[in-house]
PDB file of C-alpha atoms in Angstrom:
ATOM      1  CA  UNK V   1     -27.266 -10.103 -28.486  1.00 56.00           C
ATOM      2  CA  UNK V   2     -24.918  -9.236 -31.352  1.00 70.00           C
ATOM      3  CA  UNK V   3     -21.439 -10.643 -31.604  1.00 78.00           C
ATOM      4  CA  UNK V   4     -18.406 -10.360 -33.847  1.00 78.00           C
ATOM      5  CA  UNK V   5     -15.565 -12.781 -34.474  1.00 77.00           C
ATOM      6  CA  UNK V   6     -12.168 -11.146 -34.367  1.00 80.00           C
ATOM      7  CA  UNK V   7      -9.066 -12.861 -35.717  1.00 81.00           C
ATOM      8  CA  UNK V   8      -5.524 -11.532 -35.281  1.00 77.00           C
ATOM      9  CA  UNK V   9      -2.968 -12.896 -37.693  1.00 77.00           C
ATOM     10  CA  UNK V  10       0.406 -12.158 -39.235  1.00 71.00           C
ATOM     11  CA  UNK V  11       2.267 -13.687 -42.158  1.00 62.00           C
ATOM     12  CA  UNK V  12       3.012 -16.994 -40.433  1.00 59.00           C
ATOM     13  CA  UNK V  13       0.054 -18.022 -38.238  1.00 57.00           C
ATOM     14  CA  UNK V  14      -3.092 -16.939 -36.445  1.00 62.00           C
ATOM     15  CA  UNK V  15      -2.400 -15.252 -33.131  1.00 65.00           C
ATOM     16  CA  UNK V  16      -5.889 -15.817 -31.781  1.00 72.00           C
ATOM     17  CA  UNK V  17      -9.621 -15.784 -32.473  1.00 76.00           C
ATOM     18  CA  UNK V  18     -11.987 -13.964 -30.144  1.00 76.00           C
ATOM     19  CA  UNK V  19     -15.755 -13.697 -29.894  1.00 77.00           C
ATOM     20  CA  UNK V  20     -16.681 -10.121 -29.114  1.00 78.00           C
ATOM     21  CA  UNK V  21     -19.963  -9.787 -27.244  1.00 80.00           C
ATOM     22  CA  UNK V  22     -21.679  -6.845 -25.616  1.00 73.00           C
ATOM     23  CA  UNK V  23     -21.007  -8.207 -22.136  1.00 77.00           C
ATOM     24  CA  UNK V  24     -17.619  -9.895 -22.533  1.00 73.00           C
ATOM     25  CA  UNK V  25     -14.987 -11.433 -24.813  1.00 77.00           C
ATOM     26  CA  UNK V  26     -14.714 -15.188 -25.278  1.00 76.00           C
ATOM     27  CA  UNK V  27     -12.581 -17.645 -27.211  1.00 76.00           C
ATOM     28  CA  UNK V  28     -14.356 -20.281 -29.348  1.00 73.00           C
ATOM     29  CA  UNK V  29     -14.078 -23.854 -28.112  1.00 70.00           C
ATOM     30  CA  UNK V  30     -15.020 -25.398 -31.480  1.00 69.00           C
ATOM     31  CA  UNK V  31     -14.177 -24.563 -35.117  1.00 68.00           C
ATOM     32  CA  UNK V  32     -16.328 -21.813 -36.564  1.00 67.00           C
ATOM     33  CA  UNK V  33     -17.870 -21.316 -40.003  1.00 69.00           C
ATOM     34  CA  UNK V  34     -17.964 -17.762 -41.285  1.00 68.00           C
ATOM     35  CA  UNK V  35     -19.811 -16.537 -44.361  1.00 69.00           C
ATOM     36  CA  UNK V  36     -18.802 -12.889 -44.526  1.00 67.00           C
ATOM     37  CA  UNK V  37     -15.382 -11.655 -43.436  1.00 75.00           C
ATOM     38  CA  UNK V  38     -13.218  -8.634 -43.927  1.00 80.00           C
ATOM     39  CA  UNK V  39      -9.460  -8.174 -43.735  1.00 83.00           C
ATOM     40  CA  UNK V  40      -7.941  -5.016 -42.299  1.00 83.00           C
ATOM     41  CA  UNK V  41      -4.202  -4.312 -42.316  1.00 87.00           C
ATOM     42  CA  UNK V  42      -3.194  -2.657 -39.051  1.00 86.00           C
ATOM     43  CA  UNK V  43      -0.048  -1.652 -37.239  1.00 87.00           C
ATOM     44  CA  UNK V  44       0.934  -4.322 -34.697  1.00 83.00           C
ATOM     45  CA  UNK V  45       1.365  -1.768 -31.908  1.00 83.00           C
ATOM     46  CA  UNK V  46      -2.087  -0.347 -32.617  1.00 85.00           C
ATOM     47  CA  UNK V  47      -3.615  -3.824 -32.230  1.00 84.00           C
ATOM     48  CA  UNK V  48      -2.214  -4.032 -28.715  1.00 83.00           C
ATOM     49  CA  UNK V  49      -4.064  -0.878 -27.649  1.00 87.00           C
ATOM     50  CA  UNK V  50      -7.189  -1.854 -29.601  1.00 87.00           C
ATOM     51  CA  UNK V  51      -7.466  -5.217 -27.827  1.00 85.00           C
ATOM     52  CA  UNK V  52      -6.815  -3.620 -24.463  1.00 88.00           C
ATOM     53  CA  UNK V  53      -9.616  -1.119 -25.026  1.00 89.00           C
ATOM     54  CA  UNK V  54     -11.990  -3.847 -26.214  1.00 86.00           C
ATOM     55  CA  UNK V  55     -11.332  -5.819 -23.048  1.00 86.00           C
ATOM     56  CA  UNK V  56     -11.706  -2.848 -20.696  1.00 88.00           C
ATOM     57  CA  UNK V  57     -14.570  -0.811 -22.145  1.00 87.00           C
ATOM     58  CA  UNK V  58     -18.019  -2.387 -22.571  1.00 86.00           C
ATOM     59  CA  UNK V  59     -19.335   0.730 -24.312  1.00 88.00           C
ATOM     60  CA  UNK V  60     -16.479   0.845 -26.817  1.00 86.00           C
ATOM     61  CA  UNK V  61     -16.806  -2.890 -27.479  1.00 85.00           C
ATOM     62  CA  UNK V  62     -20.554  -2.581 -28.097  1.00 86.00           C
ATOM     63  CA  UNK V  63     -20.110   0.241 -30.619  1.00 86.00           C
ATOM     64  CA  UNK V  64     -17.248  -1.656 -32.252  1.00 86.00           C
ATOM     65  CA  UNK V  65     -19.442  -4.739 -32.721  1.00 83.00           C
ATOM     66  CA  UNK V  66     -22.414  -2.766 -34.017  1.00 84.00           C
ATOM     67  CA  UNK V  67     -20.289  -0.867 -36.510  1.00 83.00           C
ATOM     68  CA  UNK V  68     -19.122  -4.033 -38.266  1.00 81.00           C
ATOM     69  CA  UNK V  69     -22.128  -6.330 -37.822  1.00 82.00           C
ATOM     70  CA  UNK V  70     -24.979  -3.936 -38.556  1.00 80.00           C
ATOM     71  CA  UNK V  71     -23.367  -1.302 -40.739  1.00 75.00           C
ATOM     72  CA  UNK V  72     -20.975  -3.483 -42.749  1.00 70.00           C
ATOM     73  CA  UNK V  73     -22.757  -6.847 -42.296  1.00 77.00           C
ATOM     74  CA  UNK V  74     -19.523  -8.593 -41.285  1.00 76.00           C
ATOM     75  CA  UNK V  75     -19.295 -11.742 -39.148  1.00 80.00           C
ATOM     76  CA  UNK V  76     -15.500 -12.045 -38.967  1.00 83.00           C
ATOM     77  CA  UNK V  77     -12.972  -9.246 -38.853  1.00 83.00           C
ATOM     78  CA  UNK V  78      -9.431 -10.323 -39.702  1.00 83.00           C
ATOM     79  CA  UNK V  79      -6.745  -8.039 -38.348  1.00 84.00           C
ATOM     80  CA  UNK V  80      -3.590  -8.577 -40.367  1.00 85.00           C
ATOM     81  CA  UNK V  81      -0.661  -7.355 -38.280  1.00 84.00           C
ATOM     82  CA  UNK V  82       1.960  -5.265 -40.045  1.00 85.00           C
ATOM     83  CA  UNK V  83       5.415  -4.340 -38.707  1.00 83.00           C
ATOM     84  CA  UNK V  84       5.156  -1.147 -36.710  1.00 81.00           C
ATOM     85  CA  UNK V  85       6.317   2.102 -38.272  1.00 79.00           C
ATOM     86  CA  UNK V  86       7.201   3.627 -34.927  1.00 73.00           C
ATOM     87  CA  UNK V  87      10.057   3.102 -32.517  1.00 70.00           C
ATOM     88  CA  UNK V  88       8.947   1.079 -29.521  1.00 72.00           C
ATOM     89  CA  UNK V  89      11.600   2.843 -27.437  1.00 76.00           C
ATOM     90  CA  UNK V  90      11.476   6.590 -26.881  1.00 79.00           C
ATOM     91  CA  UNK V  91      15.144   7.254 -27.620  1.00 82.00           C
ATOM     92  CA  UNK V  92      14.960  10.972 -26.839  1.00 86.00           C
ATOM     93  CA  UNK V  93      13.522  10.355 -23.383  1.00 89.00           C
ATOM     94  CA  UNK V  94      15.919   7.460 -22.886  1.00 88.00           C
ATOM     95  CA  UNK V  95      18.843   9.812 -23.541  1.00 90.00           C
ATOM     96  CA  UNK V  96      17.538  12.317 -20.975  1.00 91.00           C
ATOM     97  CA  UNK V  97      17.088   9.640 -18.325  1.00 92.00           C
ATOM     98  CA  UNK V  98      20.529   8.232 -19.125  1.00 92.00           C
ATOM     99  CA  UNK V  99      22.127  11.627 -18.526  1.00 91.00           C
ATOM    100  CA  UNK V 100      20.298  12.008 -15.203  1.00 89.00           C
ATOM    101  CA  UNK V 101      21.352   8.539 -14.051  1.00 92.00           C
ATOM    102  CA  UNK V 102      24.962   9.110 -15.068  1.00 91.00           C
ATOM    103  CA  UNK V 103      24.992  12.464 -13.284  1.00 87.00           C
ATOM    104  CA  UNK V 104      23.598  10.862 -10.124  1.00 85.00           C
ATOM    105  CA  UNK V 105      26.238   8.102 -10.241  1.00 89.00           C
ATOM    106  CA  UNK V 106      29.040  10.619 -10.694  1.00 88.00           C
ATOM    107  CA  UNK V 107      27.721  12.810  -7.882  1.00 84.00           C
ATOM    108  CA  UNK V 108      27.469   9.817  -5.541  1.00 84.00           C
ATOM    109  CA  UNK V 109      31.011   8.775  -6.445  1.00 87.00           C
ATOM    110  CA  UNK V 110      32.368  12.292  -5.928  1.00 87.00           C
ATOM    111  CA  UNK V 111      30.515  12.640  -2.631  1.00 83.00           C
ATOM    112  CA  UNK V 112      32.042   9.398  -1.334  1.00 86.00           C
ATOM    113  CA  UNK V 113      35.511  10.478  -2.438  1.00 87.00           C
ATOM    114  CA  UNK V 114      35.156  13.876  -0.742  1.00 87.00           C
ATOM    115  CA  UNK V 115      33.849  12.214   2.419  1.00 85.00           C
ATOM    116  CA  UNK V 116      36.982  10.074   2.689  1.00 88.00           C
ATOM    117  CA  UNK V 117      39.267  13.005   1.936  1.00 88.00           C
ATOM    118  CA  UNK V 118      37.402  15.311   4.307  1.00 88.00           C
ATOM    119  CA  UNK V 119      37.648  12.784   7.130  1.00 87.00           C
ATOM    120  CA  UNK V 120      41.419  12.624   6.754  1.00 90.00           C
ATOM    121  CA  UNK V 121      41.840  16.412   6.814  1.00 90.00           C
ATOM    122  CA  UNK V 122      39.411  16.691   9.735  1.00 88.00           C
ATOM    123  CA  UNK V 123      41.510  14.245  11.769  1.00 88.00           C
ATOM    124  CA  UNK V 124      44.625  16.305  11.046  1.00 89.00           C
ATOM    125  CA  UNK V 125      42.726  19.512  11.787  1.00 86.00           C
ATOM    126  CA  UNK V 126      43.285  18.926  15.500  1.00 81.00           C
ATOM    127  CA  UNK V 127      47.008  19.392  14.880  1.00 86.00           C
ATOM    128  CA  UNK V 128      47.271  21.721  11.870  1.00 89.00           C
ATOM    129  CA  UNK V 129      45.182  24.835  11.220  1.00 88.00           C
ATOM    130  CA  UNK V 130      45.587  24.502   7.448  1.00 91.00           C
ATOM    131  CA  UNK V 131      44.088  21.004   7.563  1.00 92.00           C
ATOM    132  CA  UNK V 132      41.088  22.290   9.522  1.00 89.00           C
ATOM    133  CA  UNK V 133      40.624  24.989   6.877  1.00 91.00           C
ATOM    134  CA  UNK V 134      40.823  22.422   4.065  1.00 92.00           C
ATOM    135  CA  UNK V 135      38.351  20.131   5.852  1.00 91.00           C
ATOM    136  CA  UNK V 136      35.894  23.029   6.035  1.00 91.00           C
ATOM    137  CA  UNK V 137      36.226  23.733   2.308  1.00 92.00           C
ATOM    138  CA  UNK V 138      35.660  20.054   1.525  1.00 92.00           C
ATOM    139  CA  UNK V 139      32.508  20.113   3.688  1.00 91.00           C
ATOM    140  CA  UNK V 140      31.205  23.056   1.656  1.00 92.00           C
ATOM    141  CA  UNK V 141      31.786  21.147  -1.601  1.00 90.00           C
ATOM    142  CA  UNK V 142      30.020  18.122  -0.108  1.00 90.00           C
ATOM    143  CA  UNK V 143      27.093  20.332   0.873  1.00 91.00           C
ATOM    144  CA  UNK V 144      26.780  21.668  -2.686  1.00 90.00           C
ATOM    145  CA  UNK V 145      26.662  18.105  -4.036  1.00 88.00           C
ATOM    146  CA  UNK V 146      24.108  17.049  -1.410  1.00 88.00           C
ATOM    147  CA  UNK V 147      21.875  19.983  -2.340  1.00 89.00           C
ATOM    148  CA  UNK V 148      22.184  19.061  -5.999  1.00 86.00           C
ATOM    149  CA  UNK V 149      21.215  15.483  -5.136  1.00 83.00           C
ATOM    150  CA  UNK V 150      18.285  16.915  -3.128  1.00 85.00           C
ATOM    151  CA  UNK V 151      19.171  14.705  -0.172  1.00 85.00           C
ATOM    152  CA  UNK V 152      18.372  16.632   3.051  1.00 88.00           C
ATOM    153  CA  UNK V 153      19.913  13.973   5.300  1.00 87.00           C
ATOM    154  CA  UNK V 154      23.319  14.127   3.597  1.00 88.00           C
ATOM    155  CA  UNK V 155      23.117  17.933   3.481  1.00 91.00           C
ATOM    156  CA  UNK V 156      22.552  18.035   7.255  1.00 91.00           C
ATOM    157  CA  UNK V 157      25.587  15.804   7.827  1.00 90.00           C
ATOM    158  CA  UNK V 158      27.715  18.059   5.634  1.00 91.00           C
ATOM    159  CA  UNK V 159      26.721  21.090   7.712  1.00 92.00           C
ATOM    160  CA  UNK V 160      27.718  19.200  10.856  1.00 91.00           C
ATOM    161  CA  UNK V 161      31.086  18.370   9.272  1.00 90.00           C
ATOM    162  CA  UNK V 162      31.474  22.082   8.620  1.00 91.00           C
ATOM    163  CA  UNK V 163      30.662  22.855  12.259  1.00 91.00           C
ATOM    164  CA  UNK V 164      33.417  20.461  13.342  1.00 89.00           C
ATOM    165  CA  UNK V 165      35.872  22.386  11.184  1.00 89.00           C
ATOM    166  CA  UNK V 166      34.666  25.645  12.746  1.00 89.00           C
ATOM    167  CA  UNK V 167      35.299  24.232  16.225  1.00 89.00           C
ATOM    168  CA  UNK V 168      38.853  23.371  15.216  1.00 87.00           C
ATOM    169  CA  UNK V 169      39.267  26.961  14.015  1.00 88.00           C
ATOM    170  CA  UNK V 170      37.808  28.289  17.321  1.00 86.00           C
ATOM    171  CA  UNK V 171      34.718  29.769  15.649  1.00 88.00           C
ATOM    172  CA  UNK V 172      32.489  28.490  18.408  1.00 88.00           C
ATOM    173  CA  UNK V 173      29.398  30.703  18.047  1.00 88.00           C
ATOM    174  CA  UNK V 174      28.813  29.845  14.400  1.00 90.00           C
ATOM    175  CA  UNK V 175      29.465  26.160  15.088  1.00 90.00           C
ATOM    176  CA  UNK V 176      26.985  26.197  17.983  1.00 90.00           C
ATOM    177  CA  UNK V 177      24.339  27.861  15.801  1.00 92.00           C
ATOM    178  CA  UNK V 178      24.754  25.219  13.058  1.00 92.00           C
ATOM    179  CA  UNK V 179      24.589  22.301  15.507  1.00 92.00           C
ATOM    180  CA  UNK V 180      21.519  23.633  17.332  1.00 91.00           C
ATOM    181  CA  UNK V 181      19.752  24.353  14.049  1.00 93.00           C
ATOM    182  CA  UNK V 182      20.417  20.863  12.677  1.00 92.00           C
ATOM    183  CA  UNK V 183      19.385  19.278  15.973  1.00 92.00           C
ATOM    184  CA  UNK V 184      16.035  21.095  16.015  1.00 93.00           C
ATOM    185  CA  UNK V 185      15.401  20.261  12.358  1.00 91.00           C
ATOM    186  CA  UNK V 186      16.223  16.593  12.974  1.00 90.00           C
ATOM    187  CA  UNK V 187      13.873  16.419  15.981  1.00 90.00           C
ATOM    188  CA  UNK V 188      10.968  17.977  14.065  1.00 89.00           C
ATOM    189  CA  UNK V 189      11.433  15.891  10.900  1.00 86.00           C
ATOM    190  CA  UNK V 190       8.638  13.574   9.763  1.00 85.00           C
ATOM    191  CA  UNK V 191      11.041  10.626   9.878  1.00 84.00           C
ATOM    192  CA  UNK V 192      13.420  10.849  12.823  1.00 86.00           C
ATOM    193  CA  UNK V 193      17.045  10.146  11.886  1.00 86.00           C
ATOM    194  CA  UNK V 194      18.601   8.767  15.071  1.00 89.00           C
ATOM    195  CA  UNK V 195      22.115   8.813  13.614  1.00 88.00           C
ATOM    196  CA  UNK V 196      21.821  12.499  12.774  1.00 89.00           C
ATOM    197  CA  UNK V 197      20.624  13.316  16.293  1.00 90.00           C
ATOM    198  CA  UNK V 198      23.534  11.365  17.763  1.00 90.00           C
ATOM    199  CA  UNK V 199      25.969  13.254  15.538  1.00 87.00           C
ATOM    200  CA  UNK V 200      24.621  16.558  16.855  1.00 90.00           C
ATOM    201  CA  UNK V 201      24.943  15.399  20.459  1.00 89.00           C
ATOM    202  CA  UNK V 202      28.438  13.987  19.987  1.00 87.00           C
ATOM    203  CA  UNK V 203      29.824  17.113  18.309  1.00 86.00           C
ATOM    204  CA  UNK V 204      28.254  19.372  20.937  1.00 84.00           C
ATOM    205  CA  UNK V 205      29.872  17.292  23.728  1.00 76.00           C
ATOM    206  CA  UNK V 206      33.447  17.748  22.527  1.00 70.00           C
ATOM    207  CA  UNK V 207      35.760  18.500  25.455  1.00 46.00           C
ATOM    208  CA  UNK V 208      38.939  20.534  25.498  1.00 36.00           C
ATOM    209  CA  UNK V 209      42.117  18.532  24.936  1.00 41.00           C
ATOM    210  CA  UNK V 210      45.625  19.639  23.954  1.00 41.00           C
ATOM    211  CA  UNK V 211      44.551  19.470  20.309  1.00 47.00           C
ATOM    212  CA  UNK V 212      40.832  20.291  20.127  1.00 48.00           C
ATOM    213  CA  UNK V 213      38.279  22.669  21.606  1.00 45.00           C
ATOM    214  CA  UNK V 214      34.670  22.838  22.709  1.00 40.00           C
ATOM    215  CA  UNK V 215      31.837  25.243  22.045  1.00 43.00           C
TER     216      UNK V 215
END
């Protein structure tokens, strides 16, 4: 069974000596004496992938050993690690991800702000028609953000907020259609959202008072 000694080193010290065999990779327990060796200058990042492949692939390791022991008659291969020429961080991709993360943070912040503002106008919508109208517009803006975030649960809540505004404006048929649609979608979802179902039930159970209306 053929074998090859592999030594990884940089300018300061040896990083490790390995015994490459057809079946596995070992580390020598005792000092070794080598007659024929060869030094190869390699990129430090390349060495990482080379060692990983030598550990994982028996076929690659066997051909690697045979190439140096039989073809070049070498007993020890010294890999001299050089500083990498390539950026270890993909800055272009990092910039794209950064923009996506920042956009998500800003959308979440805006959605929370609109939710607070919309709740205030919705509460006043029982008393003032203009507030009910404003609450409906805020719900539409929230829905646009939820769709951009690709969050179906938040989008469903925004449509229910809109239906509440429609009730305050006495547009009962459209409000009923929205509530029934969201209720059916929530019931047939893969993951049942109990809070969403309760919202549908609560809005549909609104009773007539001096300041609000029912479907």
